[in-house]
Short mmCIF file of C-alpha atoms in Angstrom, two decimals:
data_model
loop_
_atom_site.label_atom_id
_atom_site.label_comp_id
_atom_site.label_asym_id
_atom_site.label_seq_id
_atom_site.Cartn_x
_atom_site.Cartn_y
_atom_site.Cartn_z
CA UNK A 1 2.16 -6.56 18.94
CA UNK A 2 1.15 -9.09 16.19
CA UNK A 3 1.09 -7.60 12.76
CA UNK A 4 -1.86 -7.79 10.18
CA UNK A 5 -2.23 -11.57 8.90
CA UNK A 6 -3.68 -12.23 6.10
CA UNK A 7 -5.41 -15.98 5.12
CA UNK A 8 -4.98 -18.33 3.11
CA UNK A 9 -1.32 -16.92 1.13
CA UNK A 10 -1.91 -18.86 -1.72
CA UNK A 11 -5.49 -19.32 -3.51
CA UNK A 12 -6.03 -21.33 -6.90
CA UNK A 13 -9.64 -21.02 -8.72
CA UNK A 14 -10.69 -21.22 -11.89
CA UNK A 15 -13.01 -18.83 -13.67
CA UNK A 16 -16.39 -18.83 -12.59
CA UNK A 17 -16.07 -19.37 -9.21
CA UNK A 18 -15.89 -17.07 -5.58
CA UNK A 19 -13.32 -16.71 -3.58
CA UNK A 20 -13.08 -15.21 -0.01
CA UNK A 21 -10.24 -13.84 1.81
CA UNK A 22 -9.70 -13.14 5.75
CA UNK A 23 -7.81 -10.50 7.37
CA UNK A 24 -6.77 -9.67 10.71
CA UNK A 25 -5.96 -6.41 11.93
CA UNK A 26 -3.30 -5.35 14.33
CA UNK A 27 -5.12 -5.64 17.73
CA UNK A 28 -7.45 -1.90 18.60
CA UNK A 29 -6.99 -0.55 14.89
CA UNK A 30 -10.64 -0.01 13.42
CA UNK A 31 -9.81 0.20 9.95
CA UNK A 32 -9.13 -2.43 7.66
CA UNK A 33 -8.72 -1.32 3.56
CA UNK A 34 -7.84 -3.76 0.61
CA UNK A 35 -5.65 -3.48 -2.40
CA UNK A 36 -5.06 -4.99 -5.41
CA UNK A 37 -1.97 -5.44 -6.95
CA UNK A 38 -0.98 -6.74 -10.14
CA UNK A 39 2.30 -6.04 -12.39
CA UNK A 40 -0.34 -3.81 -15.02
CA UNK A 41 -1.62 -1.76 -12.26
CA UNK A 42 0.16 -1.62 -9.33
CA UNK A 43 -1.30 -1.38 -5.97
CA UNK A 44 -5.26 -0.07 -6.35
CA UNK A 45 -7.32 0.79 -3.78
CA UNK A 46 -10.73 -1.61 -3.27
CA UNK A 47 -12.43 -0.73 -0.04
CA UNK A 48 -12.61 0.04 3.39
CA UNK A 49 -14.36 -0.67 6.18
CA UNK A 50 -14.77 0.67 9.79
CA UNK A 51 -16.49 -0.12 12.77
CA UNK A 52 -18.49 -2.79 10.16
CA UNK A 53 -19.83 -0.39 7.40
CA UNK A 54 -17.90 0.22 4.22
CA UNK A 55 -16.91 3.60 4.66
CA UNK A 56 -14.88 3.83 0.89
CA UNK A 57 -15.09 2.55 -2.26
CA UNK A 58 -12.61 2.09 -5.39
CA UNK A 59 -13.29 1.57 -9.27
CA UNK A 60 -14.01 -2.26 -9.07
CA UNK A 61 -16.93 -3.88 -10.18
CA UNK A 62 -20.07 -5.25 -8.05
CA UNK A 63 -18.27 -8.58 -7.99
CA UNK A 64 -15.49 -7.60 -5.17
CA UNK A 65 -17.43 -6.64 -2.19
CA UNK A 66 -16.56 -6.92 1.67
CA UNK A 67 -17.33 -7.39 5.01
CA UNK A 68 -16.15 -6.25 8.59
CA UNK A 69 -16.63 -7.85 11.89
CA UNK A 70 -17.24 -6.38 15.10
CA UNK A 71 -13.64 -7.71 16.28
CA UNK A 72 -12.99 -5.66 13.05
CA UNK A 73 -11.74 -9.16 11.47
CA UNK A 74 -12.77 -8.25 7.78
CA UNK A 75 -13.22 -10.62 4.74
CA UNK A 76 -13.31 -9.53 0.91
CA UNK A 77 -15.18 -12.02 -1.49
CA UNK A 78 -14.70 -12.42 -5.49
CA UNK A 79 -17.82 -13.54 -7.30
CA UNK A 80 -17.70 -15.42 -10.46
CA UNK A 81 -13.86 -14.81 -11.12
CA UNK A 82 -12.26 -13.91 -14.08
CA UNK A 83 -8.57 -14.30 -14.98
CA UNK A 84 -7.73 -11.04 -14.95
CA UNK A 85 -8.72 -11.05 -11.13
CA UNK A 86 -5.18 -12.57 -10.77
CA UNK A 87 -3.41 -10.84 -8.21
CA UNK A 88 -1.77 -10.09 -4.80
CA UNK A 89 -4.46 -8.61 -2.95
CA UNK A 90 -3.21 -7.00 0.46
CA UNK A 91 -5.09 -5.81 3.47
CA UNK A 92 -4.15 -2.77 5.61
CA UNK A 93 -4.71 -1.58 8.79
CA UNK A 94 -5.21 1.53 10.47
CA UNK A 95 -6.50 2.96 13.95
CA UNK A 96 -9.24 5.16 12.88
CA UNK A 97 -8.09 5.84 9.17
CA UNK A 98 -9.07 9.28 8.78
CA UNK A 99 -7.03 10.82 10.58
CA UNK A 100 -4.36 13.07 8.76
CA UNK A 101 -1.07 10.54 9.75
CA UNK A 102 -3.02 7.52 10.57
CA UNK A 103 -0.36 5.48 9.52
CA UNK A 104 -1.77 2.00 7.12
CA UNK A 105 0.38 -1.09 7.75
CA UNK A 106 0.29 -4.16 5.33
CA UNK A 107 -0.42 -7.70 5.71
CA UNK A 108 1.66 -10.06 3.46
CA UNK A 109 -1.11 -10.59 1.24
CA UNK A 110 -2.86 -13.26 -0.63
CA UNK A 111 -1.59 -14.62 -4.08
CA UNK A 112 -4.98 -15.60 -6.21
CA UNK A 113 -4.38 -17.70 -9.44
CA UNK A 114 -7.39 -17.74 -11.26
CA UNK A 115 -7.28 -20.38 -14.20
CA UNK B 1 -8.49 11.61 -11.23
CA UNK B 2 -5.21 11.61 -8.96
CA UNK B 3 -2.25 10.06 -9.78
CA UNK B 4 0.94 9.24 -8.52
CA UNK B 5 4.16 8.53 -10.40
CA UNK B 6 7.64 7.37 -10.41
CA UNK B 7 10.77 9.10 -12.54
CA UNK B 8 12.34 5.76 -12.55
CA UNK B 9 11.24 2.31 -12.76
CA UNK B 10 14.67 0.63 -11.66
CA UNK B 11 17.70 2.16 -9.60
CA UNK B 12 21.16 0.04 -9.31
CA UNK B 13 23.67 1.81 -6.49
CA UNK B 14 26.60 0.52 -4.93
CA UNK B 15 26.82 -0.84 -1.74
CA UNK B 16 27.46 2.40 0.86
CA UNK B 17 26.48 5.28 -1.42
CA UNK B 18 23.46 7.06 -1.23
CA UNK B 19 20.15 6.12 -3.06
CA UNK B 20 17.55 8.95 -4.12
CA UNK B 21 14.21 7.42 -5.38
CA UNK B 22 11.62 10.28 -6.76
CA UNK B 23 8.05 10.83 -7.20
CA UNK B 24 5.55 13.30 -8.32
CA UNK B 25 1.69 13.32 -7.25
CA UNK B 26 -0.93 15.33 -9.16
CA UNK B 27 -3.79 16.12 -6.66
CA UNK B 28 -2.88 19.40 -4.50
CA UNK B 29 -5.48 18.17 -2.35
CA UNK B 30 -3.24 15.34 -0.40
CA UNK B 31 -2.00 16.15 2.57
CA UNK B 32 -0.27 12.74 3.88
CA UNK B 33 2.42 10.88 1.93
CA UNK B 34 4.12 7.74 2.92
CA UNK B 35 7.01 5.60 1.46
CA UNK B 36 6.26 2.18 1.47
CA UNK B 37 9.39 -0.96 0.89
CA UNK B 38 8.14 -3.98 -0.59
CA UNK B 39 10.11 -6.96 -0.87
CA UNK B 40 9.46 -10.11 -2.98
CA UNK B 41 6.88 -12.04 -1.43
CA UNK B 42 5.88 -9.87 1.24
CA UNK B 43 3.48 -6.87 1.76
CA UNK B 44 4.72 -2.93 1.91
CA UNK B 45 6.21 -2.05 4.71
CA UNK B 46 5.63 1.44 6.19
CA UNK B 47 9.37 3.39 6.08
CA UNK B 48 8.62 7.08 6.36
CA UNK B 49 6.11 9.59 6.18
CA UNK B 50 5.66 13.44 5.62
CA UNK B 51 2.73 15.38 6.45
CA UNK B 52 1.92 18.47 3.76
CA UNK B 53 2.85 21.33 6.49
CA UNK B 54 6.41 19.64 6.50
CA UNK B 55 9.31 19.92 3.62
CA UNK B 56 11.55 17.35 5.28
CA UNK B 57 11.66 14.72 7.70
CA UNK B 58 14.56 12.55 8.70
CA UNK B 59 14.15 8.67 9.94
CA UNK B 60 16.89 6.40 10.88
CA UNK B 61 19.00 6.24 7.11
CA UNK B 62 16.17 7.76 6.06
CA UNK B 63 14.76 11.03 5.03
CA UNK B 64 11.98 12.25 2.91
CA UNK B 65 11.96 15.74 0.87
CA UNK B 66 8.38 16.97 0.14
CA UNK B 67 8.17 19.96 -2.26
CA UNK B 68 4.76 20.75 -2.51
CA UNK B 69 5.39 23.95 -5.39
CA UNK B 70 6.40 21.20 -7.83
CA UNK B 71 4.04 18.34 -6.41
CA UNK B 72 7.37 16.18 -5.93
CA UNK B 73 8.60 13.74 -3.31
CA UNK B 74 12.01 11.95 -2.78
CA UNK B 75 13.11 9.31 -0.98
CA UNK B 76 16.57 9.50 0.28
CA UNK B 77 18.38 6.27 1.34
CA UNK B 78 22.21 6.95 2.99
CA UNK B 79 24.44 4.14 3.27
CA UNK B 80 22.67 2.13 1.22
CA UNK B 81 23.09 -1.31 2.18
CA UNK B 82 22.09 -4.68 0.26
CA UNK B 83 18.89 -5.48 2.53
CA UNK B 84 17.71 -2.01 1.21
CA UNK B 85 17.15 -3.60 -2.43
CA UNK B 86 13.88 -3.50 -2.53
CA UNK B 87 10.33 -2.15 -4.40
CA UNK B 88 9.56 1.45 -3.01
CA UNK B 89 6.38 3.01 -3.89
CA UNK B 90 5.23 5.98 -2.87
CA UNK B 91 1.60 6.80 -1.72
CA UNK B 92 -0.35 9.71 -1.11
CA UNK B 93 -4.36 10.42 0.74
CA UNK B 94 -6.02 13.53 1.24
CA UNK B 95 -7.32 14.40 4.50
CA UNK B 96 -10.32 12.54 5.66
CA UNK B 97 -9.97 9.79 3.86
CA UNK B 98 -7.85 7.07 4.41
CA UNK B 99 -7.82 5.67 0.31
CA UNK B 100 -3.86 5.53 -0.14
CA UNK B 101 -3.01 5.99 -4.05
CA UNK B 102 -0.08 4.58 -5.52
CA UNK B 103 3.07 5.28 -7.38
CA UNK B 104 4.07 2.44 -9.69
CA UNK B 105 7.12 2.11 -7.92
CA UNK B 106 10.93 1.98 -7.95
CA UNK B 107 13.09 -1.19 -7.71
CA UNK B 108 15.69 -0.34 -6.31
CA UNK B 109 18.83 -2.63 -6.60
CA UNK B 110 22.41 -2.67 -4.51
CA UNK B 111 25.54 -4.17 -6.30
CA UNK B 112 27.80 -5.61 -3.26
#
């Protein structure tokens, strides 16, 4: 079975503009989350979404929002980018997410350099 | 808020002895915790988990110690070979939700 892929692996921007990012779950899992990571603070939690609604939320601004398929495909987008949004960001995915050992497994991530 | 956090940032061990990588979690409300290797370049990758009713559970080189009194978790690697050097973070969730928080994490490095 394929694993998660995440696309594109390498993003340059400069400030100011968007960005969007695809991921690809592992075929029948239903729940797709994203993380950021950076070297300052590790691996956050952003959001996730199942069966197409955002069903969590972390601490990031309005500016990183998502969306979810109904092949549960699911993209992230970065409005008006800053450099501090610099960072791996890495999608996960689950079968149903909540429950207790639903096990999340990692795509390789996408590096964004914002400039 | 929860959080989860490493003893050590860095961990050098030689070649076939045993590595022990430790972490300690704050909210008594997670009931799932997973040890995740990361290696440069490439997303975690899931090694182990524990469920909260558990105290130990053994994988292939593996095994994970879960002491819930202390809010404490350990990571024990035997044989520890070079492919093992690595980033390991741990990560916690309580039940229902499917948020995984995150240690900072432990490199972990093996002198040949």
């Amino acid at each position: 079975k394929a694993g998660v892929t995440q696309t594109p692996r390498y993003l340059i921007k400069t400030r100011g503009q968007q960005v969007t990012l695809s991921c690809s779950p592992i075929s029948g899992h239903r729940s797709v989350s994203w993380y950021q990571q950076t070297p300052g603070q590790g691996l956050q939690f952003l959001f996730e979404y199942f069966s197409e609604t955002q069903r969590n939320k972390g601490n990031f601004p309005g500016r990183f929002s998502g969306r979810q398929f109904s092949n549960s495909r699911s993209e992230m987008n970065v409005s008006t980018l800053e450099l501090g949004d610099s960072a791996l960001y890495l999608c996960a995915s689950s079968l149903i997410g909540t429950s207790g050992t639903d096990t999340q497994y990692f795509g390789p991530g996408t590096r964004l350099t914002v400039l | 808020g929860e959080s989860v956090g490493l003893h050590l940032p860095t961990l050098s061990v030689q070649e076939g002895d045993n590595s022990i990588i430790n972490c300690a979690y704050s909210n008594s409300a997670s009931d799932y915790f997973i040890w995740y290797k990361q290696e440069s370049g490439k997303g975690p990758q899931f090694i182990i988990d524990i469920r909260s009713n558990m105290d130990k559970r053994q994988g292939q080189r593996v095994t994970v110690l879960l002491n819930k009194t202390v809010k404490h978790l350990s990571l024990q690697i035997a044989a520890t070979q070079p492919g093992d050097s690595a980033v390991y973070f741990c990560a916690e969730k309580e039940a229902g939700a499917n948020n995984l928080f995150f240690g900072t994490g432990t490199r972990l490095t093996v002198i040949p």
